XYZ file of C-alpha atoms in Angstrom:
623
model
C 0.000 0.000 0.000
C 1.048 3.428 -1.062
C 1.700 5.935 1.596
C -0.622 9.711 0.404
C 1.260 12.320 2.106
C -1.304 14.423 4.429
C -1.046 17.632 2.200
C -2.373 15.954 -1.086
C -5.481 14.190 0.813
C -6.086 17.300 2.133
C -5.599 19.305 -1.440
C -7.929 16.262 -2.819
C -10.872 16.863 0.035
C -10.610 20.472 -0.132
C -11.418 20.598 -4.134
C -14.011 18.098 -3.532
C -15.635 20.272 -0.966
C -15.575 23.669 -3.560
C -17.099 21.739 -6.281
C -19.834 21.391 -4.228
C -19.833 24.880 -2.586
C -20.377 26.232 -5.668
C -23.715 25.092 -5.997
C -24.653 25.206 -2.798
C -25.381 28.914 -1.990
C -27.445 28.150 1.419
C -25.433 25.847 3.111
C -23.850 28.572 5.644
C -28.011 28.347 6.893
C -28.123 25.031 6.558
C -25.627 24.199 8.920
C -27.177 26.365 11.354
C -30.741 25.876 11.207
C -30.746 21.707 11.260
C -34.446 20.898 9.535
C -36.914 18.261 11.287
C -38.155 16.254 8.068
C -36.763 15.587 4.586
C -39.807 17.599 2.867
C -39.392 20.567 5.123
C -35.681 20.555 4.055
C -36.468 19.952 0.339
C -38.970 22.809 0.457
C -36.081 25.260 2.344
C -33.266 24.116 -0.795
C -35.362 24.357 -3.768
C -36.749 28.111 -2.397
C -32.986 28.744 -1.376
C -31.512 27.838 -4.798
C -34.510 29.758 -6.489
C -33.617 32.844 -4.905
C -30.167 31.960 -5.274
C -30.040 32.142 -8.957
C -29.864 35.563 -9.607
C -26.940 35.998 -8.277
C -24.196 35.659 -10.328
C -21.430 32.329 -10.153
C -18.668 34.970 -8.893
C -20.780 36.534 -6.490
C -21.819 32.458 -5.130
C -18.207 31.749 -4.451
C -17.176 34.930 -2.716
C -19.992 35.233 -0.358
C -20.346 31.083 0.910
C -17.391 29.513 0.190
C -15.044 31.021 3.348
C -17.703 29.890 5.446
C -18.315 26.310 3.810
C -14.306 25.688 3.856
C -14.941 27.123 7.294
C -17.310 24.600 8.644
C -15.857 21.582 6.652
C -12.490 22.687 8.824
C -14.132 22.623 12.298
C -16.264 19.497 11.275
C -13.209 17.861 10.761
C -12.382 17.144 14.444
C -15.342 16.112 15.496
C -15.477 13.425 12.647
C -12.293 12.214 13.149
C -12.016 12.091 17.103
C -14.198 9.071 17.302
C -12.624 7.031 14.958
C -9.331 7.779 16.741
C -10.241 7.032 20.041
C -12.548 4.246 19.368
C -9.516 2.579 17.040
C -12.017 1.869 14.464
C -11.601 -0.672 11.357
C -11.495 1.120 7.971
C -14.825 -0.963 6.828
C -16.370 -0.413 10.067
C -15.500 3.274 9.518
C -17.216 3.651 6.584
C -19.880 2.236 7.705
C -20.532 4.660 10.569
C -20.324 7.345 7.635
C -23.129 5.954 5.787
C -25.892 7.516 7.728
C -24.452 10.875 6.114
C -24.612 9.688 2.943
C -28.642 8.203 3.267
C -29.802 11.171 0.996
C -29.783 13.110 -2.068
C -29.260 16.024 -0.778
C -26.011 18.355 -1.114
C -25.554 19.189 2.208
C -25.346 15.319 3.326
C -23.329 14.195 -0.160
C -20.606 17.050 1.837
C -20.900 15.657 4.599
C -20.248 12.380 3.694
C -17.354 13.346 1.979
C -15.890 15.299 4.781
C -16.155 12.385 6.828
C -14.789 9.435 4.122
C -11.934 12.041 3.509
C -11.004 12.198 7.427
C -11.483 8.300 7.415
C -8.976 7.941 4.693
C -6.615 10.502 6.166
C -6.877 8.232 9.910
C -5.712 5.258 8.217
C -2.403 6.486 6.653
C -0.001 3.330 7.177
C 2.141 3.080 10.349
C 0.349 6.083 11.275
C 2.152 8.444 9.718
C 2.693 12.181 9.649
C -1.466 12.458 8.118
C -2.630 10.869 11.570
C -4.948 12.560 13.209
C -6.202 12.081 16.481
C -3.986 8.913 17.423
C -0.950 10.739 19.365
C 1.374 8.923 17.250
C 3.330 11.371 16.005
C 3.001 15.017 14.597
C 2.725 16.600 11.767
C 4.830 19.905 12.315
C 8.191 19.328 13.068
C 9.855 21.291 15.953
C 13.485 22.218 14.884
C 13.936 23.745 18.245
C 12.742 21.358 20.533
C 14.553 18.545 18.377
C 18.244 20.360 19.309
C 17.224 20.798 22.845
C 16.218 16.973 23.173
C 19.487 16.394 21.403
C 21.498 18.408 23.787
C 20.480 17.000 26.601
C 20.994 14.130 25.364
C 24.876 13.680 24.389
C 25.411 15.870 27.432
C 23.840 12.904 29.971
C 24.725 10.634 27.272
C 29.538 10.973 27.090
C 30.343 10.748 30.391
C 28.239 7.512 31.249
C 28.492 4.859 28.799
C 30.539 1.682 29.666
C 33.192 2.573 26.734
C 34.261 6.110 26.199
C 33.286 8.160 22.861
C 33.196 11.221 21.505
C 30.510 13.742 21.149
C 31.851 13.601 17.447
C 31.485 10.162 17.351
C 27.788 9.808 18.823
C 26.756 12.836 16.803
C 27.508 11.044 13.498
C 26.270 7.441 14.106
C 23.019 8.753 15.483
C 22.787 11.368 12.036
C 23.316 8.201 10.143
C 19.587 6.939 11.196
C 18.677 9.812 8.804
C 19.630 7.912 6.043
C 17.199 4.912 7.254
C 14.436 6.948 6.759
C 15.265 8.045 3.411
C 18.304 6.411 1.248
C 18.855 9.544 -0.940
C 20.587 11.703 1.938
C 24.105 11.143 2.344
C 27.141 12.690 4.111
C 30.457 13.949 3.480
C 33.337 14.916 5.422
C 36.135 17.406 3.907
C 39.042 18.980 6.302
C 37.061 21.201 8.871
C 34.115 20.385 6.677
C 30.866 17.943 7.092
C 28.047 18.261 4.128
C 24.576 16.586 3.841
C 23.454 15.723 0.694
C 20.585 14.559 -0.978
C 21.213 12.058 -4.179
C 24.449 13.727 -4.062
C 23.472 17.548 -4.337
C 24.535 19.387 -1.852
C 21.783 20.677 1.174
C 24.017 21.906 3.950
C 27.787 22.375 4.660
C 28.814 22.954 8.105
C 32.400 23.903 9.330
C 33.271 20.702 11.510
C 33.029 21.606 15.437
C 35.150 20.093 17.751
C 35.084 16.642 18.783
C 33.473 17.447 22.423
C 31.734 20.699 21.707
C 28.220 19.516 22.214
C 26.309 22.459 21.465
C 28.057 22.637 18.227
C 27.015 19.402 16.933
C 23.538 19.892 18.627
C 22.471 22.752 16.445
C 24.266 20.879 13.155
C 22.140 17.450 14.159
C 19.003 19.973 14.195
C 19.639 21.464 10.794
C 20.045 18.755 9.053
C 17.066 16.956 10.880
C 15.020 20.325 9.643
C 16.093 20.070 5.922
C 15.390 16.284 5.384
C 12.128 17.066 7.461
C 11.669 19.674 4.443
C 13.232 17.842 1.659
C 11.850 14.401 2.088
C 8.366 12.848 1.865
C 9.106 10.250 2.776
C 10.324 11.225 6.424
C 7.355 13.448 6.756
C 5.368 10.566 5.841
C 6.720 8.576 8.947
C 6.016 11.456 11.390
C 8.213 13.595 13.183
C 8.924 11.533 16.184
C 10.781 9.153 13.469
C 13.239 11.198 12.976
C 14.579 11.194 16.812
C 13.505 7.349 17.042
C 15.764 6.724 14.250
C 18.494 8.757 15.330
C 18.799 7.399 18.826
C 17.987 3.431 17.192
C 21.228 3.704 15.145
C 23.234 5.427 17.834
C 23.027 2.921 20.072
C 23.274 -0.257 17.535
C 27.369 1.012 17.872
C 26.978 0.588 21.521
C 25.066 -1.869 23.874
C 21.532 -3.668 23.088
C 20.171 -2.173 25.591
C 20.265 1.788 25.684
C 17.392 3.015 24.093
C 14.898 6.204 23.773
C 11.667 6.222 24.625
C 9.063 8.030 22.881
C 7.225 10.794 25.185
C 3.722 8.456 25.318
C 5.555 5.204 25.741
C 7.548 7.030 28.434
C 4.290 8.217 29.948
C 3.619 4.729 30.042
C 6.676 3.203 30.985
C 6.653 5.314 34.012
C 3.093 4.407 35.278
C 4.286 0.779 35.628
C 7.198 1.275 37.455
C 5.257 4.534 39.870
C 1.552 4.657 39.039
C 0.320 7.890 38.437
C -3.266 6.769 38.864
C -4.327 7.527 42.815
C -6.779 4.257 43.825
C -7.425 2.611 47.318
C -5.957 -0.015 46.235
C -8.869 -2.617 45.656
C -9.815 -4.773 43.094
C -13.759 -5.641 43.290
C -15.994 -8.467 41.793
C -19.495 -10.035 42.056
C -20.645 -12.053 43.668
C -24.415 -13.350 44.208
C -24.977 -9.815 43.528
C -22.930 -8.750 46.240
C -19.904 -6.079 45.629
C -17.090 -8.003 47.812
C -12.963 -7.428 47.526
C -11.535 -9.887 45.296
C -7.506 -8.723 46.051
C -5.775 -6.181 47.331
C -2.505 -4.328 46.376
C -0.136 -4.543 49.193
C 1.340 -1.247 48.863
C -2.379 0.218 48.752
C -4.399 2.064 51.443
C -7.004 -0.320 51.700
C -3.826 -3.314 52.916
C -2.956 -0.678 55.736
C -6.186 0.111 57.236
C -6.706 -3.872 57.604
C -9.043 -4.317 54.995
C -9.695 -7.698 53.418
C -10.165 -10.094 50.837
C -13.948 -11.136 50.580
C -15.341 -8.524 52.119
C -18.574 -7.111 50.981
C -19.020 -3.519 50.484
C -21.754 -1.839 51.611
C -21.512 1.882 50.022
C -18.721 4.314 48.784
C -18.296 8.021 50.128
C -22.050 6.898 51.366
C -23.549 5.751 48.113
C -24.560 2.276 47.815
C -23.340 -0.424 45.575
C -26.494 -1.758 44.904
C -27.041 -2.411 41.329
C -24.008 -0.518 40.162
C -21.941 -1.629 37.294
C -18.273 -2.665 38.512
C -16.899 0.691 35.804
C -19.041 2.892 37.662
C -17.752 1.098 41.702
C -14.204 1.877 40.310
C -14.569 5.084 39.046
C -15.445 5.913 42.540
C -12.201 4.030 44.182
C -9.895 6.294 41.909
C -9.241 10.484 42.219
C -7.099 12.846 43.315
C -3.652 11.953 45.666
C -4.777 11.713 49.252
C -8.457 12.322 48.248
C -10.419 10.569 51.560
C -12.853 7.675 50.410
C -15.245 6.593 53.122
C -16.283 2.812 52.970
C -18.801 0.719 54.930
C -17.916 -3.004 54.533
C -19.516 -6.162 55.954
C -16.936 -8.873 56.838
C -19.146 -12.894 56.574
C -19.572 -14.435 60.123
C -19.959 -10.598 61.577
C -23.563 -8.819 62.872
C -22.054 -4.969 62.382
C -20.909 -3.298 59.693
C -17.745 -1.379 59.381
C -16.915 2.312 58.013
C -13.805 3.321 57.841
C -12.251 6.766 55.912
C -8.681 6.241 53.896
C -6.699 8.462 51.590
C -6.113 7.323 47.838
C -2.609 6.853 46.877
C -0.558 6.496 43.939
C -0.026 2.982 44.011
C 3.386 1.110 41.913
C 1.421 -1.663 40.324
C 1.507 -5.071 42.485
C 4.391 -7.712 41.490
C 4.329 -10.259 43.866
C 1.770 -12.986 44.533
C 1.594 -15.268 47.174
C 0.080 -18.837 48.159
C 0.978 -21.587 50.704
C 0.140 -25.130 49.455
C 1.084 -27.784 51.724
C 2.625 -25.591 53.800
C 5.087 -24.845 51.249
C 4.770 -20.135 50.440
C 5.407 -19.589 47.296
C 6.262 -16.377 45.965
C 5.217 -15.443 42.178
C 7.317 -12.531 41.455
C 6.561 -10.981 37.930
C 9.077 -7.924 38.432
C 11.171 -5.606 40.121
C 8.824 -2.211 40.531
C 9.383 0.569 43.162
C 8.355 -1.051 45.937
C 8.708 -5.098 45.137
C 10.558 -5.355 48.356
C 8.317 -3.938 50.190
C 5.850 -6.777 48.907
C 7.770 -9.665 49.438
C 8.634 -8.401 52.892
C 4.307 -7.602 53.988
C 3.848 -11.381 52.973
C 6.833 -12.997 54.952
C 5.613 -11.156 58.063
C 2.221 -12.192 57.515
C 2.461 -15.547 56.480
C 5.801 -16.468 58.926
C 4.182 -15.208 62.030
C -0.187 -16.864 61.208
C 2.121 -20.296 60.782
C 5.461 -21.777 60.271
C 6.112 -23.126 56.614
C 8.227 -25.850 55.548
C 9.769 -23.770 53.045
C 10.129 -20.794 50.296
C 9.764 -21.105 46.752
C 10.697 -17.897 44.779
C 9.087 -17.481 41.313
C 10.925 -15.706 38.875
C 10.458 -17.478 36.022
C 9.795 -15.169 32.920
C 10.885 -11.860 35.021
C 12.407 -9.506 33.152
C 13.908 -7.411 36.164
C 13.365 -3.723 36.674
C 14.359 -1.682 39.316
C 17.748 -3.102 40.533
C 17.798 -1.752 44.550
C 14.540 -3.607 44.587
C 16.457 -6.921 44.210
C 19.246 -6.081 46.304
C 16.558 -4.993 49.122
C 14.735 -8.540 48.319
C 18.112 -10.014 49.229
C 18.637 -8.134 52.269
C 15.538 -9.779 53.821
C 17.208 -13.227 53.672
C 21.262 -12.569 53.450
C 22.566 -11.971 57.188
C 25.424 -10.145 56.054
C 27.863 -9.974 52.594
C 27.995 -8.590 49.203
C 24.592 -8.806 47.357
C 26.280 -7.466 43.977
C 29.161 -5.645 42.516
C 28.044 -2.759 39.837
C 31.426 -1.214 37.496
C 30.875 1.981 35.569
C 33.271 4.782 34.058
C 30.730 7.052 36.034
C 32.093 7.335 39.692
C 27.958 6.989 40.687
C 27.712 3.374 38.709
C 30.039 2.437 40.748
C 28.670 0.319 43.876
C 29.545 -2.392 46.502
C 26.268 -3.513 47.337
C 26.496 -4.762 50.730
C 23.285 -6.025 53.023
C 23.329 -7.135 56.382
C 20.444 -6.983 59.195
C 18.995 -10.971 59.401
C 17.329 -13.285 57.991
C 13.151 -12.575 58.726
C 12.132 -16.511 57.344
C 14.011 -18.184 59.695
C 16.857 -19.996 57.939
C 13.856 -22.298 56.288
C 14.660 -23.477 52.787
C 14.622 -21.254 50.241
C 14.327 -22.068 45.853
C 14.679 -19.966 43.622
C 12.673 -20.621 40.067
C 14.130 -19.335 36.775
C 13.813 -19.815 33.017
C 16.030 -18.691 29.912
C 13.195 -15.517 30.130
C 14.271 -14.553 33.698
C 16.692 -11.817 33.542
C 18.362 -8.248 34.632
C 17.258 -7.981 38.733
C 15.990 -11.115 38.905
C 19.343 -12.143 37.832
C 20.841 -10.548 40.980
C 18.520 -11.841 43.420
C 19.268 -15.466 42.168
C 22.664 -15.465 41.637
C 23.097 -13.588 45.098
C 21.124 -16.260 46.873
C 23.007 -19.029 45.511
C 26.440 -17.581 45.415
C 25.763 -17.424 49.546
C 24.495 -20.542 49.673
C 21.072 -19.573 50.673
C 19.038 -21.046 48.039
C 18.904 -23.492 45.614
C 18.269 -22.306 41.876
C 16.318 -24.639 39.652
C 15.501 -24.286 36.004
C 17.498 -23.414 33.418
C 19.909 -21.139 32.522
C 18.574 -17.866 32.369
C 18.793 -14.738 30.030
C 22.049 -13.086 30.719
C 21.391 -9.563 31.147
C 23.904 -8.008 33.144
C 24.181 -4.582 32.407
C 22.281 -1.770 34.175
C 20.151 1.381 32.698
C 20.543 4.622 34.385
C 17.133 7.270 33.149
C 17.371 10.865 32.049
C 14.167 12.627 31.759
C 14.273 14.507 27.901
C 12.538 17.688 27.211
C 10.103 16.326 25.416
C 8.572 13.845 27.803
C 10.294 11.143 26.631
C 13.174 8.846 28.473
C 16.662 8.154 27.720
C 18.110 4.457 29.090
C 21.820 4.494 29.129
C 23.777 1.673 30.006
C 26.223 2.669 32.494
C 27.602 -0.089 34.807
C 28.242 -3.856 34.393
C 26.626 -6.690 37.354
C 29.354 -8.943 38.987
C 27.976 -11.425 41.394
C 29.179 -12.141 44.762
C 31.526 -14.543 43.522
C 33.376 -12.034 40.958
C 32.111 -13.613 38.270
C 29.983 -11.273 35.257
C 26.232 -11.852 34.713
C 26.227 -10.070 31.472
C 26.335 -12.792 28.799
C 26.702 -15.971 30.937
C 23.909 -15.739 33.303
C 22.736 -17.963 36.068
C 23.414 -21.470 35.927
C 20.953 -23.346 38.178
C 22.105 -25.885 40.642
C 19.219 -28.374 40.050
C 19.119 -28.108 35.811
C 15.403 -29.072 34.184
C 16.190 -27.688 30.750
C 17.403 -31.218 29.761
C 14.377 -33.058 30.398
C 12.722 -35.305 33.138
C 14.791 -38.283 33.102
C 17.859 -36.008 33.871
C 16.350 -34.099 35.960
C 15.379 -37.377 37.876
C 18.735 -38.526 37.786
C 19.959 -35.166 39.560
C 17.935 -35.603 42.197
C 18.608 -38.998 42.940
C 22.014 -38.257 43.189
C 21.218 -35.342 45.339
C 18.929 -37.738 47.636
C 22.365 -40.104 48.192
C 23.712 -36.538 49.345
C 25.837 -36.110 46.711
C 26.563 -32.280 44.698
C 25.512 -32.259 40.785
C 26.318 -29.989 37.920
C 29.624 -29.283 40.077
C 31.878 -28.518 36.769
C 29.384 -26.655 35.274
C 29.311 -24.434 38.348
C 32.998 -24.166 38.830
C 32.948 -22.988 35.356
C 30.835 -20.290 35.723
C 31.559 -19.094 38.839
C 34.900 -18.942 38.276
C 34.682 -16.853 34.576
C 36.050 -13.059 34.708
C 34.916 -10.104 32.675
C 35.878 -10.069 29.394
C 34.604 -13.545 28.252
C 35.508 -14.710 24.937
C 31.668 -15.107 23.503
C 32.284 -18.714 22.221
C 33.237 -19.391 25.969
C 30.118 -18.195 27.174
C 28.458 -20.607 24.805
C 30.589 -23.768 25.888
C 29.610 -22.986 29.595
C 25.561 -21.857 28.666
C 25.247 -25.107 27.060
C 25.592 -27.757 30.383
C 22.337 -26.163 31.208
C 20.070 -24.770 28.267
C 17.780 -21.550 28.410
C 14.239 -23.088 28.356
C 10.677 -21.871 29.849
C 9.981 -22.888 32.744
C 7.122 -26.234 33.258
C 5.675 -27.673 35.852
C 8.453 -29.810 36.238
C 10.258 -27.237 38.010
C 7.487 -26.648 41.036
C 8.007 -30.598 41.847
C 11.505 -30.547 41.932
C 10.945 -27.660 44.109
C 8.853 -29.219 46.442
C 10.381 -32.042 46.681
C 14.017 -30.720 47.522
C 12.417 -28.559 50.577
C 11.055 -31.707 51.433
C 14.359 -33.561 51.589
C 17.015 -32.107 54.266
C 19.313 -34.303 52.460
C 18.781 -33.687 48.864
C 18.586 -29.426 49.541
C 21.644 -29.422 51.775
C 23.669 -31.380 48.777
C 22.570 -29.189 46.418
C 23.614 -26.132 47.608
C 26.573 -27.119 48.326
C 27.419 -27.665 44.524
C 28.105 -24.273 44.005
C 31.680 -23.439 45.423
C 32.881 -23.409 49.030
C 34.305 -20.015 47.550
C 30.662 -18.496 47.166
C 30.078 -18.386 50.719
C 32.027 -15.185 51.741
């Protein structure tokens, strides 16, 4: 499919809409006075167009058509916003526009036409720079804010990568995604001289700045963004957001797979995961028999502090009863303004009275951990490492420890992709006595951490596994391999992702995010997570009748996988890549299975087999 560029769909609607105008000398009325039947409004055109037709055809389009260009203009929003919003199919689009097209009459034929021309503008592929309504991208492109975005950028940018480069040298790989967009542009460097071309014509020369001035190359980078913005269709035609997406995309393909930009509504997003922006008591709510009762709460939430419950009925909300009231309309009323006070009257089953009780909403970080016991066994599902994780896992061992003593702890991190890396080191804290939870490197004096913990252990000494998968990764790396290195808990699974590197955030101008990779992960054992990643002590990856064999083995009290751990724990930073592979390969990524909850269960259940296998990791790991 083609791509139209906005300006000749609009050019095309536009003529569309004066063909008619001509011969429609009363539609300024029209649109003002809407008629009630189709023979009242029959009766008002043919009188209009009699009266009409002494004026001359010059005369027609002076006086009406401003104000019909006018009105198709501000009709134009209106149209479109619905489709936008609603993310509308193009058939099921132009279906909704058929009702305006029902009649013969001029006035509907134009504004049928307005609306199929806004349809066809919304569905410009990949959303381009004709989008309207979808917060996408824009049409206009803001040379200004571009070079301030860019500023900030190489300035938080230098002095923080994990190799050092020059402004010069950033500048020109990220001016290079340019030519992604649009093949024909090209540069050129002569002595003191850089030009941009275009199918080898010269746009723009520049006398070369320095190789650290960064507000030199800022204002170049903007330039040149400007004149392809001007010069190319085809870049206009991807929006203007594209053009800083690219950039950034093929700066960072010289450096590390994981710095990235993030666009400003992506960021936006990005940032309500990890924070919440949204203030809520921290409820979730269901039916049942009718009844409005509390389904789960959010740990972090309001609702967990003042003592508040899972089924639970309740009653009314800021005195309104829940009677008959769709769920949307119940959580609409949970949700406001930070530390907004919500009053709620709750029934709790097996109790005469009621309870009300006033709390404050709260912007609440979205809940990551999960918890159940099953034969006495807590497990803890842990889908990521948010702001306050720790704080999670930490609520549940108090509760859960002190109602009843558990056999043992299963942590779930299988598929966890990380997140917030103090989060994990925090996590640690509440079962490490004392020791090094992880090592972070960076050129940047502030990447640079010993990450020490000490305080106690709040479970006890009970047994502890950890779960993991070939998707389990970043801070769940750290927990696991911190756990294991101190001989604290047993890892089962498979060998997970490998991703060892950590992002530091710079807020942009322009609402977006910057991720730079700053600092490298060593375990507590020296050895780099980046690349290798954590190889389990109890491997599952290679099937059951291995797995079976491991545990028999471990059951006779005897250590498995020993090499493969020596090996890995005993690798230094930099690793040759095909080494990496030789050591990844005694224990293959994999997703997790069931599998892995029975070995699990059955290790906390044997003192024998859990005490061999943690001791197949090193007696160097336990500092």
């Amino acid at each position: 499919m083609s791509v139209i560029s906005l300006e000749k769909q609009l050019r095309f609607f536009t003529q569309k809409i004066r063909t008619y105008m001509e011969h429609v000398p009363f539609l300024d009325r029209m649109a003002k006075r809407p008629y009630a039947n189709q023979t009242a409004h029959r009766k008002k055109c043919s009188a209009s167009s009699k009266n009409s037709s002494k004026n001359s055809s010059k005369n027609r389009k002076k006086s009406y058509l401003p104000k019909a260009i006018s009105l198709a203009a501000s009709l134009a929003t209106p149209l479109t916003t619905p489709l936008a919003t609603r993310g509308l199919s193009r058939k099921k689009g132009i279906k909704t526009a058929l009702p305006y097209c029902s009649t013969h009459f001029l006035w509907s034929k134009v504004r049928c036409l307005l609306y199929l021309a806004c349809l066809n503008l919304l569905w410009v592929p990949a959303y381009g720079a004709g989008t309207f309504g979808t917060g996408k991208s824009s049409s206009h492109f803001n040379a200004d804010m571009t070079g301030t975005v860019i500023n900030t950028a190489l300035t938080f940018l230098q002095p923080r990568t994990l190799d050092p480069y020059t402004i010069k040298q950033l500048s020109l790989w990220g001016m290079n995604g340019i030519m992604a967009l649009d093949s024909s542009f090209s540069f050129s460097q002569q002595p003191g001289t850089l030009i941009f071309k275009s199918a080898q014509v010269p746009l723009l020369t520049f006398p070369m700045p320095s190789e650290e001035d960064i507000k030199g190359w800022s204002e170049i980078i903007g330039k040149v963004m400007n004149k392809a913005w001007e010069t190319s269709t085809l870049i206009r035609s991807s929006g203007s957001n594209s053009l800083l997406e690219s950039f950034f995309s093929e700066l960072f393909n010289h450096i590390d797979p994981y710095s990235r930009y993030i666009p400003p509504t992506s960021a936006s997003e990005d940032r309500e995961k990890r924070i919440g922006e949204t203030a809520t008591a921290g409820i979730t709510i269901g039916l049942q028999s009718h009844n409005v009762i509390i389904t789960a709460l959010n740990t972090n939430g309001p609702a967990w502090a003042a003592g508040l419950s899972i089924g639970q009925r309740i009653l009314s909300i800021n005195g309104h009863s829940t009677s008959h009231k769709p769920l949307s309309t119940l959580n609409a009323w949970l949700q406001g303004s930070e530390n907004t006070p919500i009053t709620l009257t709750v029934s709790t089953p097996g109790e005469r009275k009621n309870q009300t009780l006033t709390l404050k909403l709260a912007l609440i970080p979205p809940e990551t951990v999960f918890a159940f016991l099953s034969e006495k066994i807590l497990v803890l599902r842990i889908h990521s490492f948010s702001a306050d994780t720790a704080q999670e896992v930490s609520q549940y061992l108090d509760q859960i420890l002190q109602e009843s003593p558990v056999k043992g702890i299963i942590f779930d991190l299988r598929g966890n992709r990380g997140g917030v890396l103090q989060q994990a080191i925090t996590t640690s804290a509440l079962i490490l006595n004392h020791g090094v939870a992880a090592i972070t490197q960076g050129r940047d004096e502030q990447a640079n951490h010993i990450w020490a913990v000490q305080g106690g252990d709040i479970t006890n000494n009970v047994p502890i596994i950890v779960l993991v998968d070939g998707r389990t990764a970043s801070a769940a790396e750290i927990l696991s391999a911190a756990l294991a290195d101190h001989h604290r808990a047993v890892v089962v699974g498979s060998v997970t992702l490998g991703k060892g590197l950590v992002q530091t955030i710079a807020q942009l101008p322009d609402g977006g995010e910057l991720f730079v990779t700053w600092s490298r992960v060593i375990a507590p054992l020296g050895w780099p997570l980046q690349g290798l990643g954590v190889i389990p002590q109890v491997c599952t990856s290679k099937g059951e009748n291995t797995t079976q064999k491991q545990m028999t083995t471990l059951e006779n009290g005897q250590t498995v996988n020993h090499e493969a751990l020596e090996e890995s724990r005993s690798a230094r930073y930099p690793i040759a890549v095909s080494r990496i592979l030789e050591i990844r390969k005694n224990c293959p990524a994999a997703i997790g299975t069931d599998l892995d909850i029975t070995v699990a269960q059955n290790l906390i259940k044997n003192p024998t087999a859990y005490k061999a296998a943690l001791l197949s990791i090193p007696e160097s790991a336990a500092n």
